[in-house]
C-alpha atoms as one frame of an Amber mdcrd trajectory, in Angstrom:
protein
  -0.037   0.455  -0.505   3.500   2.812   0.645   4.668   1.577  -2.807   1.087
   2.232  -3.745   0.515   5.789  -2.302   4.379   6.911  -3.858   3.836   6.033
  -7.069   1.065   8.528  -6.859  -1.423   6.191  -8.997  -4.794   6.660  -6.778
  -3.734   8.356  -3.547  -6.378   8.761  -0.630  -8.223  12.051  -1.123  -5.870
  15.119   0.132  -8.174  16.508   2.774  -8.583  12.830   3.881  -4.647  12.978
   4.696  -3.699  12.472   8.462  -7.229  10.107   9.510  -5.927   6.873   9.175
  -9.687   5.787   9.357 -10.582   8.444   6.951  -7.742   6.954   4.682  -8.806
   3.005   4.899 -12.134   3.483   4.174 -10.545   5.559   1.130  -9.158   2.534
   0.299 -11.185  -0.315   0.716 -13.656   1.428  -1.298 -11.607   1.796  -4.135
  -9.168  -1.211  -3.434  -9.884  -3.010  -7.226  -8.423   0.409  -8.711  -5.609
   0.570  -6.871  -4.362  -3.788  -7.412  -5.165  -2.067 -10.842  -3.376   0.306
 -10.599  -0.190  -1.217  -8.826  -0.730  -3.888 -11.961  -0.190  -0.846 -13.523
   2.507   0.950 -11.839   5.328  -2.215 -11.274   4.415  -2.830 -15.297   6.040
   0.417 -15.678   8.385   0.488 -12.928   9.723  -3.277 -14.082  13.801  -2.476
 -14.343  14.002  -5.659 -17.111  11.958  -4.817 -19.091  14.850  -3.365 -22.205
  12.647   0.723 -22.775  13.596   1.200 -19.219  14.433   4.594 -19.305  15.947
   6.261 -16.361  14.503   9.465 -17.273  10.474   8.342 -16.765  11.389   6.462
 -13.368  12.342  10.347 -12.549   9.394  11.502 -13.752   7.143   8.895 -11.933
   9.434   9.700  -8.170   8.988  13.390  -9.085   5.111  12.822  -9.582   4.275
  10.968  -5.526   6.333  13.366  -4.248   4.294  16.173  -5.355   1.660  14.362
  -3.255  -0.138  15.815  -0.036  -0.031  13.311   2.193   3.295  11.253   1.597
   4.712  15.025   1.810   2.963  15.609   5.403   5.001  11.639   6.397   7.909
  12.626   4.580   7.721  15.861   6.768   7.273  14.046   9.697   9.793  11.064
   9.466   6.943   8.484  10.080   7.999   5.156   8.735   6.653   4.643   5.939
   6.256   0.799   6.510   4.953   0.870  10.038   2.253   3.713   8.285   1.359
   0.865   5.546   0.525  -1.292   8.538  -1.027   0.691  10.196  -3.350   1.774
   7.335  -4.032  -2.281   6.791  -5.056  -2.428  10.103  -7.481   0.510   9.888
  -8.923  -0.770   6.946  -9.601  -4.490   7.700 -11.843  -3.240  10.827 -13.442
  -1.148   8.807 -14.317  -3.747   6.585 -16.107  -5.986   9.471 -17.767  -2.906
  10.756 -18.895  -3.130   7.135 -19.951  -6.518   6.566 -22.004  -6.167  10.010
 -24.077  -3.053   9.180 -25.272  -4.551   5.899 -25.947  -8.392   7.443 -28.246
  -6.085  10.004 -29.670  -4.256   7.410 -30.808  -6.899   4.132 -34.406  -7.546
   5.545 -34.943  -3.961   4.568 -32.023  -4.347   1.114 -34.457  -7.445   0.134
 -37.849  -5.242   1.036 -36.657  -2.880  -1.102 -35.573  -5.501  -3.407 -38.950
  -6.628  -4.124 -40.392  -3.175  -4.681 -38.572  -2.108  -7.006 -38.920  -5.213
  -8.707 -42.803  -5.109  -8.357 -42.216  -1.208  -9.699 -41.215  -2.421 -13.105
 -43.426  -4.518 -13.132 -46.248  -1.493 -13.224 -43.695   0.215 -15.169 -43.992
  -2.159 -18.212 -48.020  -3.293 -17.667 -47.243   1.435 -18.199 -45.077   0.858
 -20.884 -47.118  -1.572 -23.217 -50.691   0.931 -22.204 -48.950   4.042 -23.304
 -47.695   2.960 -26.176 -51.262   1.643 -27.515 -52.110   5.163 -26.838 -49.560
   6.134 -29.206 -51.410   3.888 -31.826 -54.074   4.976 -31.641 -53.257   8.812
 -31.742 -51.562   7.912 -34.526 -53.784   6.476 -36.179 -57.273   9.347 -34.834
 -54.782  11.854 -36.326 -54.545  10.177 -40.087 -58.457  10.514 -39.675 -58.008
  14.164 -38.853 -56.135  15.109 -42.423 -58.771  12.088 -43.375 -60.881  15.402
 -42.345 -59.598  18.290 -42.965 -59.716  17.441 -46.609 -62.797  16.245 -47.154
 -63.550  20.035 -44.570 -61.873  22.170 -47.505 -63.057  20.560 -50.783 -66.704
  20.592 -49.868 -65.736  24.800 -48.459 -64.714  25.005 -52.067 -68.258  22.941
 -53.261 -70.127  25.770 -51.109 -68.155  28.665 -52.446 -68.493  27.464 -56.130
 -72.288  27.055 -55.716 -73.102  29.685 -53.661 -71.451  32.287 -56.802 -72.908
  30.305 -58.892 -76.657  30.568 -56.861 -75.811  34.595 -56.203 -75.309  35.087
 -60.128 -78.102  32.956 -61.558 -80.351  34.829 -59.157 -79.162  38.485 -59.867
 -79.959  37.381 -63.662 -83.334  36.122 -63.103 -83.849  39.192 -61.105 -83.047
  40.921 -63.691 -84.327  39.433 -66.039 -87.414  38.669 -64.452 -89.908  42.076
 -65.036 -92.492  42.531 -61.808 -96.198  42.573 -62.484 -95.744  46.249 -60.282
 -92.760  47.745 -63.006 -95.384  47.430 -65.275 -99.036  48.196 -64.077 -96.790
  51.583 -63.214 -94.345  52.905 -65.815 -98.382  52.467 -68.270-100.836  54.179
 -66.020 -99.288  55.825 -63.411 -98.722  59.529 -64.453 -94.851  60.791 -64.638
 -94.664  63.065 -62.060 -95.277  60.623 -58.675 -93.035  58.642 -56.913 -93.480
  55.487 -58.202 -93.218  55.816 -62.104 -89.719  57.281 -61.310 -88.537  54.727
 -59.385 -90.116  52.220 -61.140 -88.395  53.825 -63.728 -84.670  53.662 -62.844
 -84.615  49.827 -62.303 -86.534  49.670 -65.672 -83.189  51.883 -66.917 -80.811
  49.348 -65.495 -82.793  46.442 -67.326 -82.721  47.456 -70.216 -78.733  48.228
 -69.611 -78.723  44.145 -68.493 -80.688  43.273 -71.171 -77.986  45.380 -73.348
 -74.997  43.744 -71.695 -76.639  40.220 -72.415 -77.105  40.990 -75.679 -73.763
  41.360 -76.342 -72.350  38.056 -74.410 -74.482  36.552 -76.377 -77.484  35.124
 -73.998 -80.543  33.147 -74.913 -82.884  34.072 -72.043 -82.047  37.733 -73.145
 -84.597  37.279 -75.792 -87.180  35.635 -73.321 -87.595  39.467 -71.526 -86.467
  41.472 -74.975 -89.918  42.054 -76.042 -91.541  43.065 -72.651 -88.819  45.621
 -71.805 -88.544  47.319 -75.337 -92.847  48.061 -75.189 -92.038  49.475 -71.647
 -89.100  51.594 -72.965 -91.371  52.940 -75.730 -94.350  53.977 -73.113 -92.272
  55.407 -71.175 -90.248  57.372 -73.781 -93.877  58.996 -75.241 -95.201  59.519
 -71.688 -91.560  61.243 -70.506 -92.275  63.296 -73.811 -95.233  64.837 -73.466
 -94.203  64.999 -70.401 -91.873  68.084 -71.074 -92.599  69.568 -73.847 -95.776
  69.870 -72.086 -93.877  71.597 -69.612 -91.360  73.813 -72.093 -94.270  75.104
 -73.969 -95.669  76.688 -70.514 -92.965  78.236 -71.042 -94.505  80.579 -74.116
 -97.898  81.670 -72.169 -97.685  85.449 -71.324 -96.606  86.593 -68.179 -94.772
  83.732 -67.487 -92.436  83.144 -64.500 -90.257  80.498 -66.034 -88.549  79.398
 -63.711 -90.993  77.746 -61.864 -91.469  74.778 -64.592 -87.825  74.912 -64.880
 -86.845  73.829 -60.718 -90.059  70.942 -61.836 -88.067  69.854 -64.404 -84.570
  69.954 -62.523 -86.363  67.423 -60.621 -87.448  65.045 -63.076 -83.709  65.054
 -64.326 -83.699  61.329 -64.737 -85.636  61.781 -67.382 -83.859  63.377 -69.765
 -80.733  61.004 -68.740 -83.135  58.537 -69.884 -84.714  59.228 -72.819 -80.851
  60.408 -73.321 -79.104  57.004 -73.536 -82.643  55.182 -75.139 -83.828  57.856
 -77.504 -81.897  60.052 -78.553 -83.527  60.935 -81.077 -86.628  61.864 -79.188
 -83.257  63.641 -76.110 -82.170  65.707 -79.439 -86.009  66.708 -79.928 -87.098
  68.145 -77.218 -83.106  68.893 -76.211 -84.401  70.958 -80.184 -88.152  72.430
 -78.821 -86.221  73.598 -75.272 -83.184  76.472 -77.503 -86.049  77.080 -79.448
 -88.589  78.664 -77.224 -85.899  79.904 -74.429 -84.233  81.911 -77.117 -86.832
  83.676 -78.664 -88.745  83.621 -74.780 -84.701  86.750 -74.012 -84.872  88.406
 -76.411 -88.320  89.513 -76.618 -88.130  89.541 -73.154 -84.686  91.319 -72.827
 -85.354  93.408 -76.272 -88.940  94.750 -74.490 -87.005  95.324 -70.997 -84.006
  97.827 -73.172 -86.770  99.933 -74.915 -88.811 100.306 -72.162 -85.853 100.966
 -69.916 -84.607 104.040 -72.045 -88.032 105.844 -72.323 -86.295 106.297 -67.835
 -83.544 107.679 -69.407 -82.032 111.236 -69.515 -83.699 114.023 -72.230 -80.180
 115.805 -72.993 -76.914 114.052 -73.239 -73.828 115.491 -74.314 -73.385 116.006
 -77.936 -70.068 116.496 -79.680 -69.326 120.757 -78.233 -69.366 119.056 -74.770
 -65.472 119.854 -73.954 -63.947 120.434 -71.612 -62.002 123.672 -73.235 -64.969
 124.504 -75.381 -65.594 128.384 -74.398 -69.022 128.736 -71.628 -71.468 131.071
 -73.646 -75.583 131.117 -73.731 -75.386 128.764 -75.940 -73.941 126.165 -74.473
 -77.173 124.501 -72.583 -74.543 122.458 -70.240 -73.102 125.620 -68.860 -74.933
 128.468 -69.031 -78.699 127.603 -68.513 -79.109 125.701 -64.465 -78.857 121.855
 -63.645 -82.560 121.010 -63.599 -83.080 118.834 -60.478 -83.139 115.719 -63.413
 -79.465 116.159 -65.364 -76.483 116.020 -63.958 -73.323 117.325 -65.209 -70.320
 115.826 -68.180 -67.489 115.759 -65.611 -69.177 115.873 -62.875 -69.558 112.650
 -61.329 -71.847 113.782 -57.889 -73.835 110.836 -56.844 -73.620 109.315 -60.041
 -70.550 106.839 -58.289 -73.155 105.548 -55.898 -73.964 102.741 -59.209 -70.300
 101.300 -58.163 -71.476 100.209 -54.523 -71.879  96.961 -53.063 -75.370  97.527
 -52.111 -75.998  99.133 -56.000 -74.340  96.886 -57.919 -76.054  94.261 -57.254
 -79.457  96.163 -56.168 -83.203  95.135 -57.990 -83.447  96.557 -61.223 -85.070
  99.449 -62.426 -89.243  98.365 -63.646 -89.471 101.462 -66.702 -93.214 101.354
 -65.801 -92.808 102.447 -62.064 -90.685 104.807 -63.315 -92.866 106.806 -65.257
 -95.852 106.474 -63.194 -93.555 108.401 -61.061 -91.466 110.944 -63.888 -88.064
 108.836 -62.985 -85.445 109.739 -65.676 -81.698 107.973 -64.814 -78.538 108.552
 -66.150 -77.101 105.705 -68.797 -75.256 104.421 -66.882 -77.967 103.232 -64.989
 -79.994 101.874 -67.098 -76.771 100.601 -68.524 -76.249  98.818 -64.831 -80.177
  97.993 -64.470 -79.755  95.661 -67.809 -76.782  93.904 -67.570 -77.531  92.480
 -63.526 -80.935  90.978 -65.687 -78.065  89.715 -67.876 -76.077  88.426 -65.630
 -78.670  87.024 -63.307 -80.936  85.236 -65.547 -77.459  84.056 -67.640 -76.156
  82.845 -64.530 -79.286  80.797 -63.726 -79.380  79.339 -67.187 -76.284  78.328
 -67.482 -76.977  76.244 -64.649 -80.348  75.009 -65.149 -78.865  73.467 -68.498
 -75.900  72.171 -66.991 -77.667  69.888 -64.555 -80.514  69.412 -66.672 -78.894
  69.066 -69.832 -75.478  67.286 -68.268 -72.855  68.764 -70.350 -69.837  70.378
 -69.347 -66.997  72.350 -70.673 -67.270  73.645 -74.030 -70.501  71.700 -74.644
 -72.392  72.844 -71.988 -70.726  76.942 -73.530 -72.107  76.009 -77.003 -75.820
  75.000 -75.263 -76.118  78.401 -73.573 -74.723  80.566 -76.633 -77.077  78.584
 -79.101 -79.852  79.531 -76.662 -78.655  83.861 -75.729 -76.234  84.542 -78.558
 -79.153  86.573 -80.333 -79.920  88.787 -77.353 -76.007  89.347 -76.508 -75.430
  89.985 -80.673 -78.921  92.430 -79.679 -77.252  94.040 -76.857 -73.838  94.818
 -78.832 -75.006  95.855 -81.476 -77.551  98.468 -79.164 -74.597  99.373 -77.177
 -72.359 100.025 -80.381 -75.328 102.512 -81.717 -74.836 104.486 -78.164 -71.861
 104.379 -78.376 -71.259 105.812 -81.589 -72.760 108.761 -80.238 -71.904 109.210
 -76.895 -69.637 112.306 -75.213 -69.799 111.336 -71.493 -66.796 110.148 -71.244
 -67.842 109.411 -66.971 -70.634 107.327 -68.503 -68.236 105.775 -70.589 -66.017
 105.199 -67.603 -68.910 103.494 -64.843 -70.035 101.454 -67.153 -66.728 100.015
 -68.100 -65.969  99.499 -64.752 -70.170  97.921 -63.999 -68.865  95.409 -66.547
 -65.467  94.904 -64.818 -67.400  94.283 -61.228 -69.854  91.562 -62.680 -67.525
  89.930 -64.730 -65.804  89.361 -61.446 -69.196  87.849 -60.207 -69.387  86.092
 -62.241 -65.757  84.245 -61.706 -66.479  83.945 -57.960 -69.897  82.517 -59.115
 -67.612  80.185 -60.823 -69.511  80.579 -64.349 -67.387  80.847 -67.864 -70.847
  82.249 -69.932 -70.790  85.514 -70.016 -67.178  85.839 -70.420 -66.283  86.604
 -74.405 -69.972  88.476 -73.819 -67.897  91.109 -70.824 -64.936  91.194 -73.108
 -66.899  92.525 -76.301 -68.348  95.023 -74.258 -64.973  95.665 -73.259 -64.078
  96.246 -76.437 -66.619  98.634 -77.270 -66.723 101.193 -74.269 -62.733 101.061
 -73.791 -62.012 103.005 -77.003 -65.000 104.838 -77.561 -63.767 106.809 -73.488
 -60.159 106.870 -75.166 -61.694 108.898 -77.849 -63.491 111.688 -76.260 -59.908
 111.163 -73.267 -58.958 112.688 -76.547 -61.046 114.763 -77.549 -61.632 116.326
 -74.282 -57.523 116.948 -74.947 -57.634 118.278 -78.060 -59.718 120.796 -77.153
 -57.743 122.135 -74.133 -54.784 122.514 -76.266 -56.363 124.415 -78.661 -58.251
 126.680 -76.481 -57.603 131.082 -77.076 -56.838 131.618 -73.951 -58.281 135.778
 -75.726 -61.589 134.431 -76.930 -62.452 133.034 -72.919 -63.608 136.531 -71.933
 -62.568 138.888 -68.959 -59.828 138.145 -67.457 -59.823 137.327 -63.341 -57.324
 135.380 -60.706 -60.347 133.763 -59.551 -60.597 129.820 -60.186 -60.984 129.225
 -64.312 -64.442 127.602 -65.234 -61.858 124.718 -67.372 -59.867 123.731 -64.626
 -62.719 123.038 -62.289 -64.092 120.957 -64.863 -60.717 119.500 -65.051 -60.079
 118.256 -61.482 -64.082 117.846 -61.463 -63.508 114.975 -64.217 -60.381 114.128
 -62.970 -61.259 113.766 -59.369 -64.134 112.069 -60.960 -62.356 109.273 -63.892
 -59.263 108.268 -60.342 -61.851 107.490 -57.862 -63.669 105.494 -59.822 -60.684
 104.006 -61.245 -58.585 102.869 -57.856 -60.403 100.085 -57.485 -59.352  98.185
 -61.156 -56.774 101.022 -62.169 -55.941 100.770 -65.941 -52.972 101.667 -66.858
 -54.017 103.296 -70.009 -56.623 105.431 -68.367 -53.427 107.192 -66.427 -51.769
 107.265 -69.445 -54.052 109.616 -70.871 -55.038 111.678 -67.090 -51.024 112.975
 -67.431 -51.717 113.635 -71.005 -54.846 115.560 -69.736 -52.869 117.624 -66.679
 -51.026 118.483 -69.135 -52.671 120.469 -71.248 -54.439 121.843 -67.881 -51.295
 123.438 -66.670 -50.156 124.088 -70.007 -53.761 126.286 -70.329 -53.234 127.982
 -66.958 -49.987 128.983 -67.692 -51.170 129.964 -70.461 -53.892 131.815 -68.876
 -51.703 132.879 -66.292 -49.549 135.088 -69.246 -52.801 137.203 -70.218 -51.782
 138.820 -67.021 -49.415 141.608 -67.597 -48.296 141.946 -63.473 -46.350 138.347
 -62.498 -48.849 139.084 -58.927 -51.591 138.650 -60.616 -50.027 135.773 -62.729
 -49.472 133.904 -59.964 -52.472 134.774 -57.636 -54.186 132.987 -60.682 -51.910
 130.470 -60.407 -52.627 129.565 -56.871 -56.519 129.637 -57.350 -56.571 127.360
 -59.597 -53.816 124.952 -58.688 -55.407 124.611 -55.147 -58.700 124.434 -56.374
 -58.010 121.467 -58.526 -55.249 119.723 -55.378 -58.673 120.258 -53.354 -61.332
 119.245 -55.446 -58.695 115.905 -56.245 -58.165 115.502 -52.690 -62.446 114.315
 -51.761 -61.732 111.925 -54.127 -59.075 110.962 -54.773 -56.149 109.434 -52.635
 -53.578 111.614 -51.226 -50.845 109.830 -52.689 -51.941 109.925 -56.068 -49.627
 111.048 -59.509 -52.608 113.656 -60.000 -52.873 114.737 -56.343 -49.056 114.797
 -55.569 -48.410 116.614 -59.163 -50.645 119.931 -58.134 -49.253 120.019 -54.674
 -45.694 121.179 -55.913 -46.984 123.492 -58.036 -48.592 124.864 -55.373 -46.008
 125.081 -53.495 -44.128 126.059 -55.634 -46.326 129.619 -57.065 -47.004 129.624
 -53.465 -43.208 130.746 -52.070 -43.199 132.350 -54.971 -45.667 134.858 -54.978
 -44.014 135.329 -50.699 -41.500 136.908 -52.003 -43.855 139.236 -54.815 -45.941
 140.744 -51.800 -43.211 141.174 -48.999 -41.515 142.666 -51.847 -42.945 145.806
 -52.104 -43.450 146.946 -48.120 -40.193 144.980 -47.019 -37.948 144.145 -50.694
 -35.017 146.779 -49.111 -34.167 144.663 -46.260 -34.697 141.384 -47.654 -32.197
 142.590 -51.042 -29.620 143.352 -48.572 -29.642 140.069 -46.211 -29.252 138.216
 -49.264 -26.003 141.100 -50.552 -24.219 140.654 -46.730 -24.874 136.842 -47.232
 -23.935 136.211 -50.507 -20.364 138.620 -49.000 -20.418 136.538 -46.803 -19.774
 133.852 -47.662 -17.354 135.366 -49.869 -15.490 137.053 -46.792 -16.205 139.599
 -48.695 -18.483 142.051 -46.016 -16.296 144.945 -45.363 -17.558 146.276 -48.816
 -21.061 147.019 -47.234 -19.051 149.428 -44.446 -19.604 152.346 -45.987 -23.060
 151.544 -46.416 -23.944 152.734 -43.211 -27.377 155.776 -44.339 -28.852 152.719
 -46.465 -28.924 150.510 -42.670 -29.920 152.954 -40.973 -33.065 153.842 -43.490
 -34.103 149.396 -43.503 -34.283 149.670 -39.683 -35.377 152.693 -39.133 -37.911
 152.307 -41.747 -39.063 148.659 -40.316 -39.743 149.927 -36.822 -42.089 153.306
 -37.310 -43.964 151.023 -41.191 -43.455 147.161 -40.232 -47.227 146.543 -38.750
 -48.976 148.352 -41.270 -46.972 146.683 -43.805 -48.041 142.966 -42.148 -51.685
 143.917 -41.750 -52.208 145.606 -44.711 -50.205 143.005 -47.358 -52.925 140.561
 -44.800 -55.999 142.134 -46.666 -54.568 141.568 -49.105 -54.283 138.119 -49.528
 -57.816 137.083 -48.181 -58.525 139.747 -51.226 -57.386 137.739 -53.367 -57.678
 133.808 -52.652 -61.217 132.353 -52.480 -59.969 129.958 -50.693 -59.416 131.588
 -46.665 -57.886 128.545 -45.126 -55.035 129.150 -48.255 -55.066 132.827 -47.551
 -54.397 132.556 -44.132 -51.700 129.474 -45.102 -50.159 132.217 -47.554 -49.634
 134.254 -44.725 -48.123 132.771 -42.555 -46.349 131.906 -44.794 -45.424 135.427
 -45.472 -45.094 136.373 -41.475 -42.495 133.020 -41.345 -40.492 134.687 -44.567
 -40.453 137.571 -43.037 -39.053 136.478 -38.971 -36.334 134.803 -41.269 -35.865
 137.899 -43.085 -34.928 139.504 -40.304 -33.311 136.853 -38.483 -30.944 137.026
 -41.022 -30.624 141.371 -40.672 -29.650 140.783 -37.074 -26.975 138.047 -38.153
 -25.682 139.994 -40.988 -25.765 143.823 -38.088 -24.161 141.349 -35.615 -21.098
 141.151 -37.160 -17.681 142.552 -36.717 -17.520 145.433 -39.130 -21.359 146.568
 -38.125 -20.891 146.057 -33.839 -20.461 149.593 -33.907 -23.014 151.569 -35.851
 -24.795 153.251 -33.134 -28.017 152.662 -35.603 -28.684 149.085 -33.932 -29.898
 149.540 -30.552 -32.921 150.195 -32.529 -33.079 146.838 -34.067 -36.012 145.565
 -32.669 -35.667 142.485 -30.366 -36.700 139.084 -32.875 -38.540 137.366 -29.898
 -40.657 140.839 -29.389 -41.643 140.388 -33.226 -42.444 137.784 -33.196 -45.043
 137.690 -30.367 -46.648 141.107 -32.431 -46.337 139.422 -35.451 -48.419 136.369
 -34.259 -50.882 139.000 -33.655 -51.395 140.067 -37.015 -52.400 136.137 -37.750
 -55.371 135.355 -38.559 -58.027 133.057 -37.942 -59.867 130.726 -40.163
């Protein structure tokens, strides 16, 4: 045993080292293994073998020495042989004890053996039962798969049969013509709801029969005859009903919108005719077009003729131009304005026609206006006539699109076939009026009425009247431009010497221009047109030239400036009442008025204060050049200027204020000129003070007589007019 331990092949576990009992039990349990190991180790240590190698012996010795138990024995110096015997005796003792324990527990072990044998038999029977269950489950699984395949097959057959049944059922339902349909189509009035419903059903059967005939279905021939007869009966009744409604339009005093609304309720009737009897559908459509074309033409021709009877009798002619002399033979300007007459160049209340309330207000009723002896300008009649056209045209276009089921160009062509004659009559009447019209404001208002009506139709998405609006504008724009050019030429060719006595007050020609220009500018603000701006610019240039020519007739520059300021101020005031403050016309006259006003201020300051003003300007010019000493010898002149201003400035300012207020018709403008003149006077006197404060003049004794500038400003304010 000691040799075995030294061999290191199967020594006791390290954890049992030092305990002989545990070591003996370990060796007892592994006895067989130890013997085998011993044999192997002895074989390996056979010194007689030829293959013995000393290196291998060293390896085995070294491995046994590594054993912990051997290390402990060597360390304590124990005799290994004695120790081996001790271990062996311990093992024998343990073996004897084990045998006794085994004999003691032999009955329990036998009982345990019997129980294990019984369990084995039970488990064997259970194994047999489970094997049987497994075989049964395998057969059931195969049966389930078979049933599943049969179920899928039956489901497919069921679906196929249901699909066939559905198609066959639908086919039979569509082929069968019920008795209720036959009796309703034959006997019921077309206005009843039941007739309309059965007509829908009949239409579906007709379409289905056509579809079956294309497929060459034999069952189709069984119902074709009765379906055709029902179709003919329905077409006949529908034709009679629609034609009766169309003929009712022709009765006098008939509101054709009522039967139109009735037809819209039965719009499917025309759809049925169009699908099944196009000849009858075309007959109805042609009859409607012919009837409505005549109705609209007759109505609008009569209405337009009656409107002309309530137009103003006095209208402008070719001699009623802006630059024509205002003499007794010109009725528009010499006669007092009648209560029911508008002037040619003043818009007055005529512009209200473009307000939304007036523009889309009720149309004029001519016989009511005649009874009240009312008269209206042309643009009012034009608005009423074209609003009636707009309203009826939009309604008619919507009816045609809905009832006759047309869109795009087809709808426009159908609309033109109905309204074309009426629109041509309108254009012809308009052309006749325009060719002899010289009322530019009326023409311009008509243009803007059309522009606004066109915007309304665009908002309603009704393109039916677009070409008509363009045609009317093509008539009106050239005429408006021609009348404006005639007025421009009349002003350009005006001879100032033939216009009567000269007067510094605003001229009647400039007043005409101001009223006319403000009217056109105010109307043109919503729908701006560059041609209009260009023509107004040309007219403004001619008016400015005319004013300058008229001013040149005055002998004195002072009167010329008064005339220019009065006219510029009047034109600016009239323009600002209607036109925007930033318009070209307003800005142009503001600049002209400012320039002439400044010149006039210099003109009225010159007589009483011209000497002082000339001295200040001369002195300031010399100061810039550094040559102020050249005025040192003008003491007498300076003394005269100081004493003259001090003694007479109050009287001069008072006289100047009164003269200005007498010269200008607009008190506000006169007040502004006086304020400007007094401000300019104070600036000149301040400059006078500044010059005399220079070293060259500080020694002058007369400087003490200068009026204090602050005192002068206080006194000047007392002369400020309050208007």
